Coordinates of N, CA and C in Angstrom, one line a residue:
X1 N 0.0 20.2 1.2 CA -0.6 19.4 0.2 C 0.2 18.1 0.7
X2 N -0.7 16.9 0.5 CA -0.5 15.6 1.2 C 0.4 15.1 0.3
X3 N 1.7 14.2 0.5 CA 2.5 13.7 -0.2 C 2.7 12.3 -0.1
X4 N 2.7 11.1 -0.7 CA 2.9 9.7 -0.3 C 4.3 9.7 -1.3
X5 N 5.3 8.9 -0.8 CA 6.5 8.6 -1.4 C 6.6 6.9 -1.0
X6 N 6.3 6.5 -2.0 CA 6.6 4.8 -1.8 C 8.2 4.4 -2.1
X7 N 8.5 3.4 -1.3 CA 9.7 2.8 -1.7 C 10.0 1.4 -1.4
X8 N 11.2 0.4 -1.9 CA 11.3 -0.3 -1.4 C 10.7 -1.7 -2.7
X9 N 10.4 -0.9 -3.7 CA 10.3 -2.2 -4.9 C 11.4 -2.9 -5.3
X10 N 11.3 -3.6 -6.2 CA 12.6 -4.2 -6.9 C 12.0 -5.7 -7.6
X11 N 12.9 -6.5 -7.8 CA 13.0 -7.7 -8.4 C 13.3 -9.1 -7.6
X12 N 12.9 -10.0 -7.5 CA 12.7 -11.1 -6.8 C 12.3 -12.4 -7.4
X13 N 12.8 -13.4 -7.0 CA 12.4 -14.6 -7.4 C 11.1 -15.0 -6.9
X14 N 10.3 -15.8 -7.7 CA 9.1 -16.4 -6.7 C 9.4 -17.2 -5.5
X15 N 8.6 -16.5 -4.4 CA 8.7 -17.3 -3.1 C 9.1 -16.6 -2.1
X16 N 10.1 -15.4 -2.9 CA 10.9 -14.4 -2.0 C 9.9 -13.4 -1.5
X17 N 10.6 -12.6 -1.2 CA 10.0 -11.5 -0.1 C 10.4 -9.8 -0.5
X18 N 9.3 -9.1 -0.4 CA 10.0 -7.5 -0.3 C 9.1 -7.0 0.8
X19 N 9.9 -5.5 1.2 CA 8.7 -4.9 2.1 C 8.7 -3.5 1.6
X20 N 7.6 -3.4 1.1 CA 7.4 -1.5 1.0 C 7.2 -0.6 1.2
X21 N 7.7 0.7 1.6 CA 7.2 1.7 2.4 C 6.5 2.9 1.6
X22 N 5.9 3.4 2.6 CA 5.1 4.5 1.8 C 4.9 5.5 3.1
X23 N 6.0 6.5 3.2 CA 5.9 7.6 3.5 C 5.3 8.8 3.4
X24 N 4.4 9.2 4.9 CA 3.2 10.5 4.3 C 4.0 11.8 5.0
X25 N 3.6 12.6 4.5 CA 3.9 14.0 4.8 C 3.0 15.4 4.1
X26 N 3.0 16.5 4.8 CA 2.3 17.5 4.2 C 0.9 17.5 4.9
X27 N 0.8 17.5 5.4 CA -0.4 17.2 6.9 C -0.5 18.3 7.1
X28 N -1.2 19.4 7.1 CA -1.2 20.6 7.8 C -1.8 20.6 9.2
X29 N -3.1 19.8 9.0 CA -3.6 19.1 10.2 C -3.2 18.2 11.1
X30 N -2.5 18.5 12.0 CA -2.1 17.4 12.9 C -2.9 16.2 13.1
X31 N -3.9 16.1 13.4 CA -4.8 15.2 13.6 C -5.2 14.4 12.4
X32 N -5.0 15.0 11.2 CA -5.5 14.4 10.0 C -5.2 12.6 9.4
X33 N -3.9 12.8 9.8 CA -3.4 11.5 9.4 C -3.7 10.7 10.3
X34 N -4.0 10.8 11.5 CA -4.4 10.0 12.6 C -5.7 9.3 12.3
X35 N -6.4 10.4 11.5 CA -8.2 9.7 10.7 C -7.8 9.2 9.2
X36 N -6.7 8.8 8.8 CA -6.8 8.7 7.1 C -6.8 7.0 7.5
X37 N -7.5 6.3 6.3 CA -7.5 5.0 5.9 C -5.8 4.7 4.9
X38 N -5.1 4.3 5.3 CA -4.0 4.2 4.2 C -4.1 2.7 3.0
X39 N -4.0 2.7 2.4 CA -4.2 1.6 1.4 C -3.3 1.3 0.5
X40 N -3.1 -0.1 0.0 CA -2.3 -0.1 -1.2 C -3.0 -0.7 -2.4
X41 N -2.9 0.0 -3.2 CA -3.6 -0.7 -5.0 C -2.2 -1.3 -5.3
X42 N -2.5 -2.1 -6.7 CA -1.6 -2.3 -7.3 C -2.0 -2.5 -8.9
X43 N -1.3 -2.1 -10.0 CA -1.7 -2.2 -11.4 C -0.6 -3.2 -12.6
X44 N -1.2 -4.1 -12.6 CA -0.1 -4.7 -13.7 C -0.3 -4.3 -15.1
X45 N 0.5 -4.7 -16.1 CA 0.3 -4.2 -17.5 C -0.6 -4.9 -17.9
X46 N -1.4 -3.9 -18.4 CA -3.1 -4.3 -19.3 C -4.0 -4.8 -18.7
X47 N -3.9 -4.3 -17.0 CA -4.9 -4.6 -16.0 C -5.4 -3.4 -15.2
X48 N -6.3 -3.3 -15.0 CA -7.3 -2.4 -14.2 C -6.4 -2.6 -12.7
X49 N -6.5 -1.5 -12.3 CA -6.0 -1.5 -10.7 C -6.5 -1.7 -9.9
X50 N -5.8 -2.6 -8.6 CA -6.4 -3.6 -8.3 C -6.1 -3.4 -6.8
X51 N -7.4 -3.2 -5.8 CA -6.7 -2.7 -4.1 C -6.3 -4.3 -3.5
X52 N -5.3 -3.9 -2.9 CA -4.8 -4.6 -2.2 C -4.8 -4.9 -0.6
X53 N -4.8 -4.3 -0.1 CA -5.6 -3.7 1.3 C -5.6 -2.7 2.1
X54 N -5.6 -2.7 3.2 CA -5.7 -0.9 3.8 C -6.0 -1.5 5.6
X55 N -5.7 -0.2 6.0 CA -5.5 -0.3 7.1 C -6.2 1.3 7.8
X56 N -6.5 1.2 8.9 CA -7.0 2.8 9.4 C -5.7 3.3 10.7
X57 N -5.2 4.6 10.1 CA -4.0 4.4 11.0 C -4.6 4.9 12.7
X58 N -5.5 5.4 13.0 CA -5.9 5.2 14.3 C -6.4 4.2 14.9
X59 N -6.2 3.1 14.0 CA -6.5 1.8 15.0 C -7.7 1.1 14.1
X60 N -8.1 -0.1 14.2 CA -9.0 -0.8 13.8 C -8.7 -1.9 12.8
X61 N -9.4 -2.5 12.6 CA -9.6 -3.6 11.2 C -8.6 -3.3 10.1
X62 N -7.3 -4.1 9.9 CA -6.7 -4.3 8.6 C -7.5 -5.1 7.7
X63 N -7.9 -4.9 6.4 CA -8.3 -5.8 5.5 C -7.3 -6.1 4.3
X64 N -7.5 -7.2 3.7 CA -6.7 -7.4 2.2 C -7.7 -8.2 1.7
X65 N -7.2 -8.1 0.0 CA -7.7 -9.0 -0.8 C -7.5 -10.3 -0.6
X66 N -8.6 -11.0 -1.2 CA -8.0 -12.6 -1.4 C -7.0 -13.1 -1.7
X67 N -6.8 -12.3 -2.9 CA -5.4 -12.6 -3.7 C -3.8 -13.1 -3.0
X68 N -4.0 -11.8 -1.8 CA -3.2 -11.2 -1.1 C -2.7 -12.0 0.5
X69 N -4.2 -12.3 1.0 CA -4.4 -13.0 2.3 C -4.2 -14.1 2.9
X70 N -2.9 -13.6 3.9 CA -1.9 -14.6 4.3 C -0.5 -14.6 3.9
X71 N -0.3 -13.8 2.5 CA 0.9 -13.4 2.1 C 1.3 -12.5 2.3
X72 N 0.6 -11.5 2.3 CA 1.1 -10.1 2.5 C 0.4 -9.1 4.1
X73 N 1.5 -8.5 4.4 CA 0.9 -7.9 5.6 C 0.9 -6.2 6.0
X74 N 0.1 -5.8 6.2 CA 0.1 -4.0 6.4 C 0.6 -3.6 8.0
X75 N 1.8 -2.7 8.2 CA 1.6 -2.3 9.4 C 1.9 -0.7 8.7
X76 N 1.9 -0.6 10.9 CA 2.6 1.0 10.3 C 3.2 1.9 11.5
X77 N 4.2 2.4 11.4 CA 5.0 3.4 12.4 C 4.2 4.7 12.2
X78 N 3.5 4.9 13.3 CA 2.8 6.5 13.3 C 3.5 7.4 13.8
X79 N 4.8 7.1 14.2 CA 5.9 8.5 15.2 C 6.5 8.9 13.5
X80 N 6.6 8.0 12.6 CA 6.8 8.0 11.0 C 6.4 8.5 9.9
X81 N 4.9 8.7 10.5 CA 4.0 8.9 9.5 C 4.1 7.7 8.3
X82 N 4.5 6.0 8.4 CA 4.9 5.3 7.5 C 4.1 4.2 7.8
X83 N 3.4 3.4 6.2 CA 2.8 2.4 6.1 C 3.8 1.1 5.5
X84 N 3.8 0.3 6.1 CA 4.6 -0.6 5.2 C 3.9 -1.7 4.8
X85 N 4.4 -2.7 3.6 CA 3.6 -3.6 2.8 C 4.5 -4.9 2.7
X86 N 4.5 -5.5 4.0 CA 5.4 -6.7 3.9 C 4.7 -8.1 3.2
X87 N 5.5 -8.2 2.1 CA 5.2 -9.3 1.2 C 5.9 -10.6 0.7
X88 N 5.2 -11.8 1.3 CA 5.9 -12.9 1.5 C 5.7 -13.9 0.1
X89 N 6.1 -14.7 0.2 CA 5.8 -15.9 -0.8 C 5.4 -15.1 -2.2
X90 N 6.2 -14.4 -2.7 CA 5.7 -13.8 -4.1 C 5.7 -15.0 -4.7
X91 N 4.5 -14.2 -5.9 CA 4.5 -15.4 -6.9 C 4.4 -14.2 -8.4
X92 N 4.8 -14.9 -9.4 CA 5.0 -14.0 -10.5 C 3.6 -13.1 -11.1
X93 N 2.2 -13.4 -10.4 CA 1.0 -12.8 -10.3 C 1.2 -11.4 -9.9
X94 N 2.1 -11.4 -8.9 CA 2.1 -10.2 -8.1 C 3.3 -8.9 -8.6
X95 N 3.2 -9.6 -9.5 CA 4.3 -8.3 -10.7 C 3.4 -7.2 -10.6
X96 N 3.7 -6.1 -10.3 CA 2.8 -5.1 -10.6 C 3.4 -3.7 -10.6
X97 N 2.6 -2.5 -11.0 CA 3.2 -1.2 -9.9 C 2.3 -1.1 -8.3
X98 N 3.0 -0.8 -7.8 CA 2.3 -0.4 -6.7 C 2.0 0.6 -5.5
X99 N 1.0 0.7 -5.4 CA 0.8 2.4 -5.2 C 0.5 2.7 -3.7
X100 N 0.8 3.4 -2.9 CA 0.1 3.9 -1.6 C -0.8 4.8 -1.8
X101 N -2.0 4.9 -1.0 CA -3.0 5.7 -1.1 C -3.6 5.9 0.1
X102 N -4.2 7.4 0.3 CA -4.5 7.9 1.2 C -6.0 8.2 1.1
X103 N -6.9 7.8 2.3 CA -8.4 8.7 2.3 C -8.9 8.9 3.6
X104 N -9.4 10.2 3.2 CA -9.9 10.7 4.4 C -11.4 9.9 4.9
X105 N -12.2 9.5 3.9 CA -13.2 8.6 3.9 C -13.1 7.3 3.7
X106 N -13.9 6.9 2.7 CA -13.8 5.1 2.6 C -12.5 4.8 1.9
X107 N -12.1 4.0 2.0 CA -10.8 3.3 2.5 C -10.3 3.1 0.7
X108 N -11.5 2.9 0.0 CA -11.6 2.3 -1.5 C -11.5 3.3 -2.3
X109 N -12.0 4.6 -1.7 CA -11.7 6.0 -2.5 C -10.9 7.1 -1.9
X110 N -9.6 6.9 -2.1 CA -8.5 7.6 -2.1 C -8.6 9.3 -2.3
X111 N -7.9 10.0 -1.5 CA -7.7 11.4 -1.7 C -6.5 11.8 -2.3
X112 N -5.4 10.9 -1.9 CA -4.7 11.2 -2.4 C -3.5 9.7 -2.8
X113 N -2.4 9.7 -3.8 CA -1.7 8.9 -4.3 C -0.6 9.1 -4.4
X114 N 0.7 7.7 -4.0 CA 1.5 7.7 -4.3 C 2.1 7.9 -6.0
X115 N 3.6 8.2 -6.1 CA 3.7 7.6 -7.6 C 3.9 6.1 -8.1
X116 N 4.0 5.4 -6.9 CA 4.3 4.0 -7.3 C 5.3 3.5 -7.3
X117 N 5.6 2.0 -7.1 CA 7.2 1.4 -6.9 C 6.6 0.2 -7.6
X118 N 7.5 -0.2 -8.3 CA 7.8 -1.3 -9.6 C 8.0 -2.7 -8.1
X119 N 7.4 -3.8 -8.5 CA 7.8 -4.8 -7.8 C 7.6 -6.1 -9.2
X120 N 8.8 -6.6 -9.2 CA 8.7 -7.7 -10.3 C 9.2 -9.0 -9.7
X121 N 7.9 -10.2 -10.2 CA 8.4 -11.3 -9.7 C 8.7 -12.4 -11.0
X122 N 10.1 -13.0 -10.7 CA 10.3 -13.9 -11.5 C 10.2 -15.2 -11.4
X123 N 9.9 -16.4 -12.3 CA 9.7 -17.7 -11.8 C 10.5 -18.4 -12.0

C-alpha cells in the first residue's frame, strides 16, 4: 500500500517561507515511483480543494497554479522518495491544509493521498 506522509507545516507571518516535505513509501514495484506524478493540493476552510502544482518523478515539466507561480517551487529527492514544496512570499490567502498526492496517470487525478499538513499565514 502506497503511503504518503507530509511534514513541515506550521504558522508563519506574511512574506515568510515554509518548506513542506512528502515522503513516499510502500511501493511494491520498484519502478512504480519513478513513473508517478507527484502533486500538491490545498484546501482552505469552506473552499474546494485546489491544485497547487505537479511534477513527474521521472523527469519532465513541473507545473504550477497561477496563484502560486513564481512563489512556490516543487523539487524532489528521488534517493529518498521525497518531494518538497518550497513556499516563499507567503500570503494570508495561502492558509490551508496542504496535501501531497501521487498519480499513476493524470497528475490532476491522484490515486494516493497524504493526511495533510496545516499551513497558516498571518497578516
